[in-house]
């Protein structure tokens, strides 16, 4: 296990930031999907209402009733425009969230690479220390053996 270093701490923080960005991206995707579904529902309702209005108009409709239907369709069109704007805002927020996630992920990957390199350097230094210790031990044994032969 790697010993805690400032680099490990930064890597952990970067991972936490990436996880938070991932959660936020999921939330934003949910909002976008919800806005899209609401827009689709409004459009479907408008088509059904318009079809109903046409069917009633074929059977004959008073001017007041016609105005009521037309007024409601106008209100519905306004709601559809607003929902279209909400969908556009949700898509823009999703793009921003995606860019943030990508940035956080790159940052995390950079720290992970730095930590891996530092660990590799530490392992190499440890291996050199161990080799040096083994070499010194072997040299002592050789000296001791040569002293005994003298």
mmCIF file of N, CA and C in Angstrom:
data_model
loop_
_atom_site.group_PDB
_atom_site.id
_atom_site.type_symbol
_atom_site.label_atom_id
_atom_site.label_comp_id
_atom_site.label_asym_id
_atom_site.label_seq_id
_atom_site.Cartn_x
_atom_site.Cartn_y
_atom_site.Cartn_z
ATOM 1 N N UNK A 1 0.851 -1.180 0.000
ATOM 2 C CA UNK A 1 0.000 0.000 0.000
ATOM 3 C C UNK A 1 0.891 1.236 0.000
ATOM 4 N N UNK A 2 0.491 2.223 -0.773
ATOM 5 C CA UNK A 2 1.292 3.439 -0.878
ATOM 6 C C UNK A 2 1.185 4.239 0.415
ATOM 7 N N UNK A 3 2.332 4.767 0.812
ATOM 8 C CA UNK A 3 2.297 5.580 2.025
ATOM 9 C C UNK A 3 1.692 6.938 1.680
ATOM 10 N N UNK A 4 0.973 7.538 2.608
ATOM 11 C CA UNK A 4 0.308 8.810 2.315
ATOM 12 C C UNK A 4 1.345 9.909 2.053
ATOM 13 N N UNK A 5 1.184 10.552 0.943
ATOM 14 C CA UNK A 5 2.036 11.677 0.571
ATOM 15 C C UNK A 5 1.130 12.814 0.114
ATOM 16 N N UNK A 6 1.690 14.013 -0.002
ATOM 17 C CA UNK A 6 0.868 15.114 -0.536
ATOM 18 C C UNK A 6 0.312 14.778 -1.921
ATOM 19 N N UNK A 7 1.101 14.052 -2.720
ATOM 20 C CA UNK A 7 0.637 13.673 -4.051
ATOM 21 C C UNK A 7 -0.544 12.714 -3.970
ATOM 22 N N UNK A 8 -0.478 11.754 -3.029
ATOM 23 C CA UNK A 8 -1.603 10.839 -2.842
ATOM 24 C C UNK A 8 -2.855 11.590 -2.388
ATOM 25 N N UNK A 9 -2.655 12.563 -1.514
ATOM 26 C CA UNK A 9 -3.780 13.371 -1.041
ATOM 27 C C UNK A 9 -4.415 14.119 -2.202
ATOM 28 N N UNK A 10 -3.587 14.717 -3.057
ATOM 29 C CA UNK A 10 -4.108 15.430 -4.225
ATOM 30 C C UNK A 10 -4.826 14.477 -5.180
ATOM 31 N N UNK A 11 -4.280 13.283 -5.334
ATOM 32 C CA UNK A 11 -4.924 12.290 -6.196
ATOM 33 C C UNK A 11 -6.290 11.893 -5.627
ATOM 34 N N UNK A 12 -6.359 11.719 -4.314
ATOM 35 C CA UNK A 12 -7.639 11.384 -3.673
ATOM 36 C C UNK A 12 -8.651 12.518 -3.846
ATOM 37 N N UNK A 13 -8.193 13.742 -3.690
ATOM 38 C CA UNK A 13 -9.089 14.892 -3.880
ATOM 39 C C UNK A 13 -9.571 14.961 -5.325
ATOM 40 N N UNK A 14 -8.685 14.702 -6.258
ATOM 41 C CA UNK A 14 -9.072 14.709 -7.672
ATOM 42 C C UNK A 14 -10.102 13.616 -7.948
ATOM 43 N N UNK A 15 -9.924 12.459 -7.321
ATOM 44 C CA UNK A 15 -10.896 11.382 -7.494
ATOM 45 C C UNK A 15 -12.252 11.783 -6.908
ATOM 46 N N UNK A 16 -12.241 12.410 -5.742
ATOM 47 C CA UNK A 16 -13.496 12.885 -5.137
ATOM 48 C C UNK A 16 -14.174 13.903 -6.043
ATOM 49 N N UNK A 17 -13.380 14.817 -6.626
ATOM 50 C CA UNK A 17 -13.945 15.817 -7.539
ATOM 51 C C UNK A 17 -14.542 15.148 -8.773
ATOM 52 N N UNK A 18 -13.875 14.118 -9.280
ATOM 53 C CA UNK A 18 -14.385 13.397 -10.450
ATOM 54 C C UNK A 18 -15.689 12.682 -10.110
ATOM 55 N N UNK A 19 -15.738 12.082 -8.937
ATOM 56 C CA UNK A 19 -16.970 11.398 -8.523
ATOM 57 C C UNK A 19 -18.119 12.390 -8.373
ATOM 58 N N UNK A 20 -17.826 13.565 -7.820
ATOM 59 C CA UNK A 20 -18.861 14.600 -7.685
ATOM 60 C C UNK A 20 -19.315 15.071 -9.064
ATOM 61 N N UNK A 21 -18.385 15.236 -9.986
ATOM 62 C CA UNK A 21 -18.736 15.660 -11.347
ATOM 63 C C UNK A 21 -19.559 14.580 -12.043
ATOM 64 N N UNK A 22 -19.272 13.320 -11.758
ATOM 65 C CA UNK A 22 -20.038 12.212 -12.338
ATOM 66 C C UNK A 22 -21.477 12.232 -11.822
ATOM 67 N N UNK A 23 -21.618 12.435 -10.518
ATOM 68 C CA UNK A 23 -22.982 12.518 -9.942
ATOM 69 C C UNK A 23 -23.744 13.704 -10.552
ATOM 70 N N UNK A 24 -23.062 14.844 -10.674
ATOM 71 C CA UNK A 24 -23.699 16.034 -11.241
ATOM 72 C C UNK A 24 -24.087 15.796 -12.695
ATOM 73 N N UNK A 25 -23.224 15.120 -13.431
ATOM 74 C CA UNK A 25 -23.531 14.813 -14.831
ATOM 75 C C UNK A 25 -24.773 13.932 -14.921
ATOM 76 N N UNK A 26 -24.885 12.963 -14.035
ATOM 77 C CA UNK A 26 -26.082 12.117 -14.003
ATOM 78 C C UNK A 26 -27.334 12.918 -13.684
ATOM 79 N N UNK A 27 -27.200 13.839 -12.740
ATOM 80 C CA UNK A 27 -28.344 14.688 -12.377
ATOM 81 C C UNK A 27 -28.765 15.553 -13.565
ATOM 82 N N UNK A 28 -27.785 16.137 -14.247
ATOM 83 C CA UNK A 28 -28.079 16.991 -15.392
ATOM 84 C C UNK A 28 -28.698 16.193 -16.540
ATOM 85 N N UNK A 29 -28.225 14.961 -16.727
ATOM 86 C CA UNK A 29 -28.807 14.104 -17.770
ATOM 87 C C UNK A 29 -30.260 13.797 -17.428
ATOM 88 N N UNK A 30 -30.525 13.563 -16.150
ATOM 89 C CA UNK A 30 -31.903 13.318 -15.728
ATOM 90 C C UNK A 30 -32.802 14.516 -15.973
ATOM 91 N N UNK A 31 -32.300 15.709 -15.684
ATOM 92 C CA UNK A 31 -33.077 16.926 -15.924
ATOM 93 C C UNK A 31 -33.341 17.129 -17.411
ATOM 94 N N UNK A 32 -32.324 16.845 -18.217
ATOM 95 C CA UNK A 32 -32.496 16.993 -19.663
ATOM 96 C C UNK A 32 -33.545 16.007 -20.180
ATOM 97 N N UNK A 33 -33.463 14.759 -19.726
ATOM 98 C CA UNK A 33 -34.425 13.735 -20.138
ATOM 99 C C UNK A 33 -35.840 14.124 -19.711
ATOM 100 N N UNK A 34 -35.947 14.625 -18.493
ATOM 101 C CA UNK A 34 -37.251 15.047 -17.985
ATOM 102 C C UNK A 34 -37.810 16.195 -18.830
ATOM 103 N N UNK A 35 -36.982 17.170 -19.159
ATOM 104 C CA UNK A 35 -37.434 18.305 -19.977
ATOM 105 C C UNK A 35 -37.861 17.829 -21.363
ATOM 106 N N UNK A 36 -37.114 16.875 -21.918
ATOM 107 C CA UNK A 36 -37.447 16.334 -23.233
ATOM 108 C C UNK A 36 -38.780 15.590 -23.192
ATOM 109 N N UNK A 37 -38.991 14.814 -22.135
ATOM 110 C CA UNK A 37 -40.242 14.069 -21.999
ATOM 111 C C UNK A 37 -41.431 15.010 -21.818
ATOM 112 N N UNK A 38 -41.228 16.073 -21.031
ATOM 113 C CA UNK A 38 -42.309 17.039 -20.838
ATOM 114 C C UNK A 38 -42.658 17.740 -22.145
ATOM 115 N N UNK A 39 -41.638 18.077 -22.928
ATOM 116 C CA UNK A 39 -41.894 18.716 -24.222
ATOM 117 C C UNK A 39 -42.644 17.768 -25.142
ATOM 118 N N UNK A 40 -42.248 16.515 -25.164
ATOM 119 C CA UNK A 40 -42.932 15.522 -26.001
ATOM 120 C C UNK A 40 -44.392 15.360 -25.559
ATOM 121 N N UNK A 41 -44.611 15.345 -24.247
ATOM 122 C CA UNK A 41 -45.982 15.207 -23.732
ATOM 123 C C UNK A 41 -46.829 16.417 -24.118
ATOM 124 N N UNK A 42 -46.258 17.609 -24.012
ATOM 125 C CA UNK A 42 -47.000 18.816 -24.408
ATOM 126 C C UNK A 42 -47.335 18.797 -25.902
ATOM 127 N N UNK A 43 -46.377 18.408 -26.720
ATOM 128 C CA UNK A 43 -46.620 18.338 -28.162
ATOM 129 C C UNK A 43 -47.697 17.309 -28.493
ATOM 130 N N UNK A 44 -47.657 16.169 -27.816
ATOM 131 C CA UNK A 44 -48.665 15.128 -28.039
ATOM 132 C C UNK A 44 -50.043 15.629 -27.616
ATOM 133 N N UNK A 45 -50.093 16.272 -26.453
ATOM 134 C CA UNK A 45 -51.364 16.803 -25.970
ATOM 135 C C UNK A 45 -51.915 17.850 -26.931
ATOM 136 N N UNK A 46 -51.028 18.699 -27.462
ATOM 137 C CA UNK A 46 -51.463 19.735 -28.398
ATOM 138 C C UNK A 46 -52.067 19.107 -29.649
ATOM 139 N N UNK A 47 -51.418 18.059 -30.167
ATOM 140 C CA UNK A 47 -51.936 17.388 -31.361
ATOM 141 C C UNK A 47 -53.293 16.739 -31.092
ATOM 142 N N UNK A 48 -53.419 16.101 -29.931
ATOM 143 C CA UNK A 48 -54.697 15.478 -29.574
ATOM 144 C C UNK A 48 -55.794 16.538 -29.423
ATOM 145 N N UNK A 49 -55.455 17.647 -28.789
ATOM 146 C CA UNK A 49 -56.420 18.717 -28.575
ATOM 147 C C UNK A 49 -56.828 19.342 -29.908
ATOM 148 N N UNK A 50 -55.845 19.545 -30.804
ATOM 149 C CA UNK A 50 -56.133 20.118 -32.118
ATOM 150 C C UNK A 50 -57.034 19.175 -32.921
ATOM 151 N N UNK A 51 -56.760 17.867 -32.849
ATOM 152 C CA UNK A 51 -57.581 16.883 -33.561
ATOM 153 C C UNK A 51 -59.014 16.892 -33.024
ATOM 154 N N UNK A 52 -59.128 16.993 -31.696
ATOM 155 C CA UNK A 52 -60.461 17.055 -31.074
ATOM 156 C C UNK A 52 -61.207 18.309 -31.544
ATOM 157 N N UNK A 53 -60.464 19.431 -31.609
ATOM 158 C CA UNK A 53 -61.056 20.698 -32.044
ATOM 159 C C UNK A 53 -61.536 20.592 -33.489
ATOM 160 N N UNK A 54 -60.749 19.964 -34.346
ATOM 161 C CA UNK A 54 -61.144 19.806 -35.742
ATOM 162 C C UNK A 54 -62.378 18.915 -35.864
ATOM 163 N N UNK A 55 -62.408 17.846 -35.093
ATOM 164 C CA UNK A 55 -63.557 16.947 -35.132
ATOM 165 C C UNK A 55 -64.820 17.674 -34.692
ATOM 166 N N UNK A 56 -64.697 18.485 -33.652
ATOM 167 C CA UNK A 56 -65.865 19.233 -33.177
ATOM 168 C C UNK A 56 -66.259 20.312 -34.185
ATOM 169 N N UNK A 57 -65.302 20.903 -34.857
ATOM 170 C CA UNK A 57 -65.594 21.948 -35.839
ATOM 171 C C UNK A 57 -66.354 21.368 -37.029
ATOM 172 N N UNK A 58 -66.063 20.142 -37.397
ATOM 173 C CA UNK A 58 -66.770 19.506 -38.513
ATOM 174 C C UNK A 58 -68.233 19.273 -38.182
ATOM 175 N N UNK A 59 -68.489 19.053 -36.894
ATOM 176 C CA UNK A 59 -69.876 18.839 -36.471
ATOM 177 C C UNK A 59 -70.594 20.158 -36.218
ATOM 178 N N UNK A 60 -69.877 21.254 -36.281
ATOM 179 C CA UNK A 60 -70.443 22.571 -36.031
ATOM 180 C C UNK A 60 -70.094 23.033 -34.626
ATOM 181 N N UNK A 61 -69.604 24.292 -34.547
ATOM 182 C CA UNK A 61 -69.151 24.812 -33.274
ATOM 183 C C UNK A 61 -69.486 26.296 -33.212
ATOM 184 N N UNK A 62 -69.861 26.741 -32.040
ATOM 185 C CA UNK A 62 -70.174 28.164 -31.890
ATOM 186 C C UNK A 62 -68.874 28.958 -31.932
ATOM 187 N N UNK A 63 -69.011 30.251 -32.241
ATOM 188 C CA UNK A 63 -67.842 31.132 -32.319
ATOM 189 C C UNK A 63 -67.143 31.219 -30.957
ATOM 190 N N UNK A 64 -67.911 31.260 -29.899
ATOM 191 C CA UNK A 64 -67.333 31.342 -28.553
ATOM 192 C C UNK A 64 -66.527 30.086 -28.242
ATOM 193 N N UNK A 65 -67.092 28.964 -28.573
ATOM 194 C CA UNK A 65 -66.398 27.682 -28.341
ATOM 195 C C UNK A 65 -65.114 27.632 -29.167
ATOM 196 N N UNK A 66 -65.215 28.095 -30.429
ATOM 197 C CA UNK A 66 -64.037 28.129 -31.310
ATOM 198 C C UNK A 66 -62.948 29.015 -30.707
ATOM 199 N N UNK A 67 -63.348 30.168 -30.184
ATOM 200 C CA UNK A 67 -62.385 31.088 -29.564
ATOM 201 C C UNK A 67 -61.725 30.455 -28.334
ATOM 202 N N UNK A 68 -62.540 29.756 -27.551
ATOM 203 C CA UNK A 68 -62.002 29.084 -26.363
ATOM 204 C C UNK A 68 -60.936 28.053 -26.759
ATOM 205 N N UNK A 69 -61.271 27.254 -27.763
ATOM 206 C CA UNK A 69 -60.303 26.257 -28.239
ATOM 207 C C UNK A 69 -59.042 26.940 -28.776
ATOM 208 N N UNK A 70 -59.217 27.964 -29.583
ATOM 209 C CA UNK A 70 -58.075 28.674 -30.180
ATOM 210 C C UNK A 70 -57.222 29.323 -29.094
ATOM 211 N N UNK A 71 -57.880 29.882 -28.098
ATOM 212 C CA UNK A 71 -57.156 30.518 -26.988
ATOM 213 C C UNK A 71 -56.346 29.486 -26.205
ATOM 214 N N UNK A 72 -56.956 28.344 -25.976
ATOM 215 C CA UNK A 72 -56.251 27.296 -25.248
ATOM 216 C C UNK A 72 -55.051 26.796 -26.060
ATOM 217 N N UNK A 73 -55.239 26.649 -27.387
ATOM 218 C CA UNK A 73 -54.119 26.219 -28.235
ATOM 219 C C UNK A 73 -52.987 27.244 -28.199
ATOM 220 N N UNK A 74 -53.335 28.515 -28.162
ATOM 221 C CA UNK A 74 -52.321 29.571 -28.064
ATOM 222 C C UNK A 74 -51.571 29.454 -26.736
ATOM 223 N N UNK A 75 -52.307 29.207 -25.670
ATOM 224 C CA UNK A 75 -51.668 29.021 -24.361
ATOM 225 C C UNK A 75 -50.764 27.789 -24.376
ATOM 226 N N UNK A 76 -51.255 26.747 -24.987
ATOM 227 C CA UNK A 76 -50.484 25.514 -25.094
ATOM 228 C C UNK A 76 -49.218 25.738 -25.926
ATOM 229 N N UNK A 77 -49.315 26.506 -26.994
ATOM 230 C CA UNK A 77 -48.138 26.835 -27.808
ATOM 231 C C UNK A 77 -47.115 27.612 -26.979
ATOM 232 N N UNK A 78 -47.593 28.509 -26.122
ATOM 233 C CA UNK A 78 -46.690 29.251 -25.235
ATOM 234 C C UNK A 78 -45.973 28.316 -24.270
ATOM 235 N N UNK A 79 -46.722 27.370 -23.729
ATOM 236 C CA UNK A 79 -46.118 26.395 -22.810
ATOM 237 C C UNK A 79 -45.089 25.534 -23.546
ATOM 238 N N UNK A 80 -45.380 25.186 -24.798
ATOM 239 C CA UNK A 80 -44.450 24.388 -25.601
ATOM 240 C C UNK A 80 -43.173 25.185 -25.874
ATOM 241 N N UNK A 81 -43.322 26.475 -26.171
ATOM 242 C CA UNK A 81 -42.136 27.321 -26.388
ATOM 243 C C UNK A 81 -41.289 27.399 -25.120
ATOM 244 N N UNK A 82 -41.960 27.607 -23.980
ATOM 245 C CA UNK A 82 -41.231 27.673 -22.713
ATOM 246 C C UNK A 82 -40.520 26.354 -22.407
ATOM 247 N N UNK A 83 -41.198 25.255 -22.666
ATOM 248 C CA UNK A 83 -40.579 23.949 -22.411
ATOM 249 C C UNK A 83 -39.429 23.711 -23.381
ATOM 250 N N UNK A 84 -39.551 24.203 -24.599
ATOM 251 C CA UNK A 84 -38.444 24.112 -25.562
ATOM 252 C C UNK A 84 -37.228 24.886 -25.062
ATOM 253 N N UNK A 85 -37.491 26.052 -24.465
ATOM 254 C CA UNK A 85 -36.392 26.840 -23.887
ATOM 255 C C UNK A 85 -35.791 26.118 -22.682
ATOM 256 N N UNK A 86 -36.640 25.508 -21.873
ATOM 257 C CA UNK A 86 -36.141 24.752 -20.718
ATOM 258 C C UNK A 86 -35.285 23.572 -21.185
ATOM 259 N N UNK A 87 -35.704 22.926 -22.271
ATOM 260 C CA UNK A 87 -34.915 21.823 -22.822
ATOM 261 C C UNK A 87 -33.572 22.335 -23.334
ATOM 262 N N UNK A 88 -33.565 23.468 -24.013
ATOM 263 C CA UNK A 88 -32.308 24.043 -24.515
ATOM 264 C C UNK A 88 -31.378 24.388 -23.351
ATOM 265 N N UNK A 89 -31.937 24.931 -22.271
ATOM 266 C CA UNK A 89 -31.121 25.253 -21.099
ATOM 267 C C UNK A 89 -30.574 23.979 -20.452
ATOM 268 N N UNK A 90 -31.400 22.945 -20.401
ATOM 269 C CA UNK A 90 -30.958 21.671 -19.818
ATOM 270 C C UNK A 90 -29.855 21.058 -20.675
ATOM 271 N N UNK A 91 -29.972 21.182 -21.986
ATOM 272 C CA UNK A 91 -28.928 20.657 -22.872
ATOM 273 C C UNK A 91 -27.631 21.442 -22.703
ATOM 274 N N UNK A 92 -27.734 22.759 -22.566
ATOM 275 C CA UNK A 92 -26.539 23.588 -22.357
ATOM 276 C C UNK A 92 -25.875 23.238 -21.028
ATOM 277 N N UNK A 93 -26.691 23.054 -19.991
ATOM 278 C CA UNK A 93 -26.142 22.683 -18.678
ATOM 279 C C UNK A 93 -25.483 21.307 -18.749
ATOM 280 N N UNK A 94 -26.075 20.405 -19.517
ATOM 281 C CA UNK A 94 -25.508 19.065 -19.675
ATOM 282 C C UNK A 94 -24.161 19.137 -20.381
ATOM 283 N N UNK A 95 -24.063 19.960 -21.414
ATOM 284 C CA UNK A 95 -22.782 20.129 -22.116
ATOM 285 C C UNK A 95 -21.721 20.694 -21.180
ATOM 286 N N UNK A 96 -22.107 21.669 -20.378
ATOM 287 C CA UNK A 96 -21.172 22.251 -19.402
ATOM 288 C C UNK A 96 -20.764 21.205 -18.376
ATOM 289 N N UNK A 97 -21.721 20.433 -17.893
ATOM 290 C CA UNK A 97 -21.438 19.370 -16.934
ATOM 291 C C UNK A 97 -20.535 18.305 -17.523
ATOM 292 N N UNK A 98 -20.751 17.979 -18.791
ATOM 293 C CA UNK A 98 -19.914 16.978 -19.452
ATOM 294 C C UNK A 98 -18.477 17.491 -19.581
ATOM 295 N N UNK A 99 -18.338 18.769 -19.948
ATOM 296 C CA UNK A 99 -16.997 19.361 -20.069
ATOM 297 C C UNK A 99 -16.303 19.380 -18.710
ATOM 298 N N UNK A 100 -17.050 19.695 -17.658
ATOM 299 C CA UNK A 100 -16.481 19.692 -16.308
ATOM 300 C C UNK A 100 -16.040 18.289 -15.918
ATOM 301 N N UNK A 101 -16.878 17.292 -16.204
ATOM 302 C CA UNK A 101 -16.516 15.915 -15.882
ATOM 303 C C UNK A 101 -15.248 15.498 -16.622
ATOM 304 N N UNK A 102 -15.176 15.841 -17.914
ATOM 305 C CA UNK A 102 -13.990 15.479 -18.695
ATOM 306 C C UNK A 102 -12.743 16.140 -18.119
ATOM 307 N N UNK A 103 -12.865 17.384 -17.728
ATOM 308 C CA UNK A 103 -11.741 18.102 -17.130
ATOM 309 C C UNK A 103 -11.307 17.441 -15.825
ATOM 310 N N UNK A 104 -12.274 17.103 -14.978
ATOM 311 C CA UNK A 104 -11.964 16.452 -13.708
ATOM 312 C C UNK A 104 -11.336 15.082 -13.941
ATOM 313 N N UNK A 105 -11.836 14.363 -14.935
ATOM 314 C CA UNK A 105 -11.309 13.030 -15.234
ATOM 315 C C UNK A 105 -9.861 13.139 -15.728
ATOM 316 N N UNK A 106 -9.579 14.116 -16.585
ATOM 317 C CA UNK A 106 -8.198 14.323 -17.050
ATOM 318 C C UNK A 106 -7.289 14.657 -15.868
ATOM 319 N N UNK A 107 -7.773 15.507 -14.974
ATOM 320 C CA UNK A 107 -7.000 15.894 -13.791
ATOM 321 C C UNK A 107 -6.717 14.669 -12.920
ATOM 322 N N UNK A 108 -7.749 13.863 -12.693
ATOM 323 C CA UNK A 108 -7.573 12.653 -11.896
ATOM 324 C C UNK A 108 -6.564 11.717 -12.566
ATOM 325 N N UNK A 109 -6.686 11.525 -13.870
ATOM 326 C CA UNK A 109 -5.756 10.647 -14.588
ATOM 327 C C UNK A 109 -4.327 11.164 -14.482
ATOM 328 N N UNK A 110 -4.158 12.481 -14.518
ATOM 329 C CA UNK A 110 -2.825 13.064 -14.389
ATOM 330 C C UNK A 110 -2.232 12.751 -13.016
ATOM 331 N N UNK A 111 -3.022 12.937 -11.984
ATOM 332 C CA UNK A 111 -2.530 12.627 -10.631
ATOM 333 C C UNK A 111 -2.250 11.143 -10.476
ATOM 334 N N UNK A 112 -3.119 10.310 -11.047
ATOM 335 C CA UNK A 112 -2.893 8.869 -10.962
ATOM 336 C C UNK A 112 -1.572 8.488 -11.640
ATOM 337 N N UNK A 113 -1.292 9.125 -12.763
ATOM 338 C CA UNK A 113 -0.031 8.873 -13.469
ATOM 339 C C UNK A 113 1.154 9.317 -12.623
ATOM 340 N N UNK A 114 1.038 10.502 -12.017
ATOM 341 C CA UNK A 114 2.127 10.996 -11.165
ATOM 342 C C UNK A 114 2.356 10.087 -9.967
ATOM 343 N N UNK A 115 1.286 9.624 -9.362
ATOM 344 C CA UNK A 115 1.406 8.711 -8.211
ATOM 345 C C UNK A 115 2.071 7.407 -8.657
ATOM 346 N N UNK A 116 1.657 6.875 -9.798
ATOM 347 C CA UNK A 116 2.248 5.625 -10.292
ATOM 348 C C UNK A 116 3.740 5.807 -10.567
ATOM 349 N N UNK A 117 4.100 6.932 -11.150
ATOM 350 C CA UNK A 117 5.520 7.196 -11.414
ATOM 351 C C UNK A 117 6.303 7.319 -10.111
ATOM 352 N N UNK A 118 5.734 8.030 -9.139
ATOM 353 C CA UNK A 118 6.413 8.190 -7.850
ATOM 354 C C UNK A 118 6.580 6.837 -7.171
ATOM 355 N N UNK A 119 5.548 5.989 -7.228
ATOM 356 C CA UNK A 119 5.640 4.661 -6.630
ATOM 357 C C UNK A 119 6.685 3.823 -7.350
ATOM 358 N N UNK A 120 6.747 3.936 -8.676
ATOM 359 C CA UNK A 120 7.746 3.185 -9.446
ATOM 360 C C UNK A 120 9.157 3.652 -9.069
ATOM 361 N N UNK A 121 9.339 4.981 -8.918
ATOM 362 C CA UNK A 121 10.646 5.497 -8.502
ATOM 363 C C UNK A 121 11.014 4.984 -7.112
ATOM 364 N N UNK A 122 10.040 4.963 -6.206
ATOM 365 C CA UNK A 122 10.285 4.481 -4.845
ATOM 366 C C UNK A 122 10.632 2.990 -4.854
ATOM 367 N N UNK A 123 9.933 2.218 -5.670
ATOM 368 C CA UNK A 123 10.232 0.790 -5.763
ATOM 369 C C UNK A 123 11.635 0.576 -6.335
ATOM 370 N N UNK A 124 11.991 1.360 -7.342
ATOM 371 C CA UNK A 124 13.326 1.234 -7.937
ATOM 372 C C UNK A 124 14.391 1.610 -6.912
ATOM 373 N N UNK A 125 14.152 2.670 -6.156
ATOM 374 C CA UNK A 125 15.110 3.084 -5.125
ATOM 375 C C UNK A 125 15.219 2.001 -4.056
ATOM 376 N N UNK A 126 14.099 1.415 -3.686
ATOM 377 C CA UNK A 126 14.100 0.326 -2.701
ATOM 378 C C UNK A 126 14.871 -0.883 -3.225
ATOM 379 N N UNK A 127 14.671 -1.192 -4.494
ATOM 380 C CA UNK A 127 15.391 -2.318 -5.091
ATOM 381 C C UNK A 127 16.888 -2.034 -5.115
ATOM 382 N N UNK A 128 17.274 -0.787 -5.425
ATOM 383 C CA UNK A 128 18.700 -0.419 -5.414
ATOM 384 C C UNK A 128 19.277 -0.533 -4.007
ATOM 385 N N UNK A 129 18.511 -0.064 -3.000
ATOM 386 C CA UNK A 129 18.974 -0.161 -1.608
ATOM 387 C C UNK A 129 19.166 -1.627 -1.216
ATOM 388 N N UNK A 130 18.200 -2.448 -1.597
ATOM 389 C CA UNK A 130 18.282 -3.872 -1.266
ATOM 390 C C UNK A 130 19.473 -4.514 -1.972
ATOM 391 N N UNK A 131 19.693 -4.158 -3.229
ATOM 392 C CA UNK A 131 20.830 -4.709 -3.969
ATOM 393 C C UNK A 131 22.155 -4.266 -3.338
ATOM 394 N N UNK A 132 22.222 -3.000 -2.955
ATOM 395 C CA UNK A 132 23.422 -2.476 -2.295
ATOM 396 C C UNK A 132 23.674 -3.225 -0.985
ATOM 397 N N UNK A 133 22.601 -3.439 -0.211
ATOM 398 C CA UNK A 133 22.737 -4.166 1.058
ATOM 399 C C UNK A 133 23.211 -5.594 0.806
ATOM 400 N N UNK A 134 22.656 -6.232 -0.213
ATOM 401 C CA UNK A 134 23.079 -7.592 -0.555
ATOM 402 C C UNK A 134 24.540 -7.606 -0.998
ATOM 403 N N UNK A 135 24.926 -6.603 -1.783
ATOM 404 C CA UNK A 135 26.315 -6.518 -2.248
ATOM 405 C C UNK A 135 27.261 -6.314 -1.070
ATOM 406 N N UNK A 136 26.862 -5.455 -0.141
ATOM 407 C CA UNK A 136 27.701 -5.215 1.038
ATOM 408 C C UNK A 136 27.809 -6.479 1.884
ATOM 409 N N UNK A 137 26.712 -7.188 2.038
ATOM 410 C CA UNK A 137 26.715 -8.432 2.816
ATOM 411 C C UNK A 137 27.635 -9.455 2.152
ATOM 412 N N UNK A 138 27.513 -9.572 0.836
ATOM 413 C CA UNK A 138 28.366 -10.521 0.109
ATOM 414 C C UNK A 138 29.834 -10.122 0.239
ATOM 415 N N UNK A 139 30.106 -8.819 0.175
ATOM 416 C CA UNK A 139 31.503 -8.353 0.313
ATOM 417 C C UNK A 139 32.025 -8.660 1.712
ATOM 418 N N UNK A 140 31.213 -8.477 2.731
ATOM 419 C CA UNK A 140 31.635 -8.785 4.113
ATOM 420 C C UNK A 140 31.923 -10.275 4.263
ATOM 421 N N UNK A 141 31.035 -11.078 3.674
ATOM 422 C CA UNK A 141 31.259 -12.529 3.741
ATOM 423 C C UNK A 141 32.566 -12.893 3.042
ATOM 424 N N UNK A 142 32.806 -12.260 1.902
ATOM 425 C CA UNK A 142 34.037 -12.551 1.154
ATOM 426 C C UNK A 142 35.254 -12.107 1.953
ATOM 427 N N UNK A 143 35.181 -10.927 2.587
ATOM 428 C CA UNK A 143 36.293 -10.448 3.419
ATOM 429 C C UNK A 143 36.503 -11.372 4.609
ATOM 430 N N UNK A 144 35.427 -11.774 5.227
ATOM 431 C CA UNK A 144 35.535 -12.659 6.381
ATOM 432 C C UNK A 144 36.143 -13.996 5.966
ATOM 433 N N UNK A 145 35.756 -14.485 4.829
ATOM 434 C CA UNK A 145 36.288 -15.749 4.352
ATOM 435 C C UNK A 145 37.767 -15.617 4.019
ATOM 436 N N UNK A 146 38.166 -14.480 3.457
ATOM 437 C CA UNK A 146 39.582 -14.297 3.110
ATOM 438 C C UNK A 146 40.416 -14.095 4.365
ATOM 439 N N UNK A 147 39.858 -13.461 5.410
ATOM 440 C CA UNK A 147 40.582 -13.288 6.666
ATOM 441 C C UNK A 147 40.783 -14.642 7.353
ATOM 442 N N UNK A 148 39.828 -15.518 7.241
ATOM 443 C CA UNK A 148 39.947 -16.835 7.864
ATOM 444 C C UNK A 148 41.001 -17.692 7.163
ATOM 445 N N UNK A 149 41.152 -17.452 5.877
ATOM 446 C CA UNK A 149 42.142 -18.224 5.126
ATOM 447 C C UNK A 149 43.538 -17.729 5.405
ATOM 448 N N UNK A 150 43.709 -16.517 5.839
ATOM 449 C CA UNK A 150 45.045 -15.952 6.093
ATOM 450 C C UNK A 150 45.645 -16.482 7.288
#
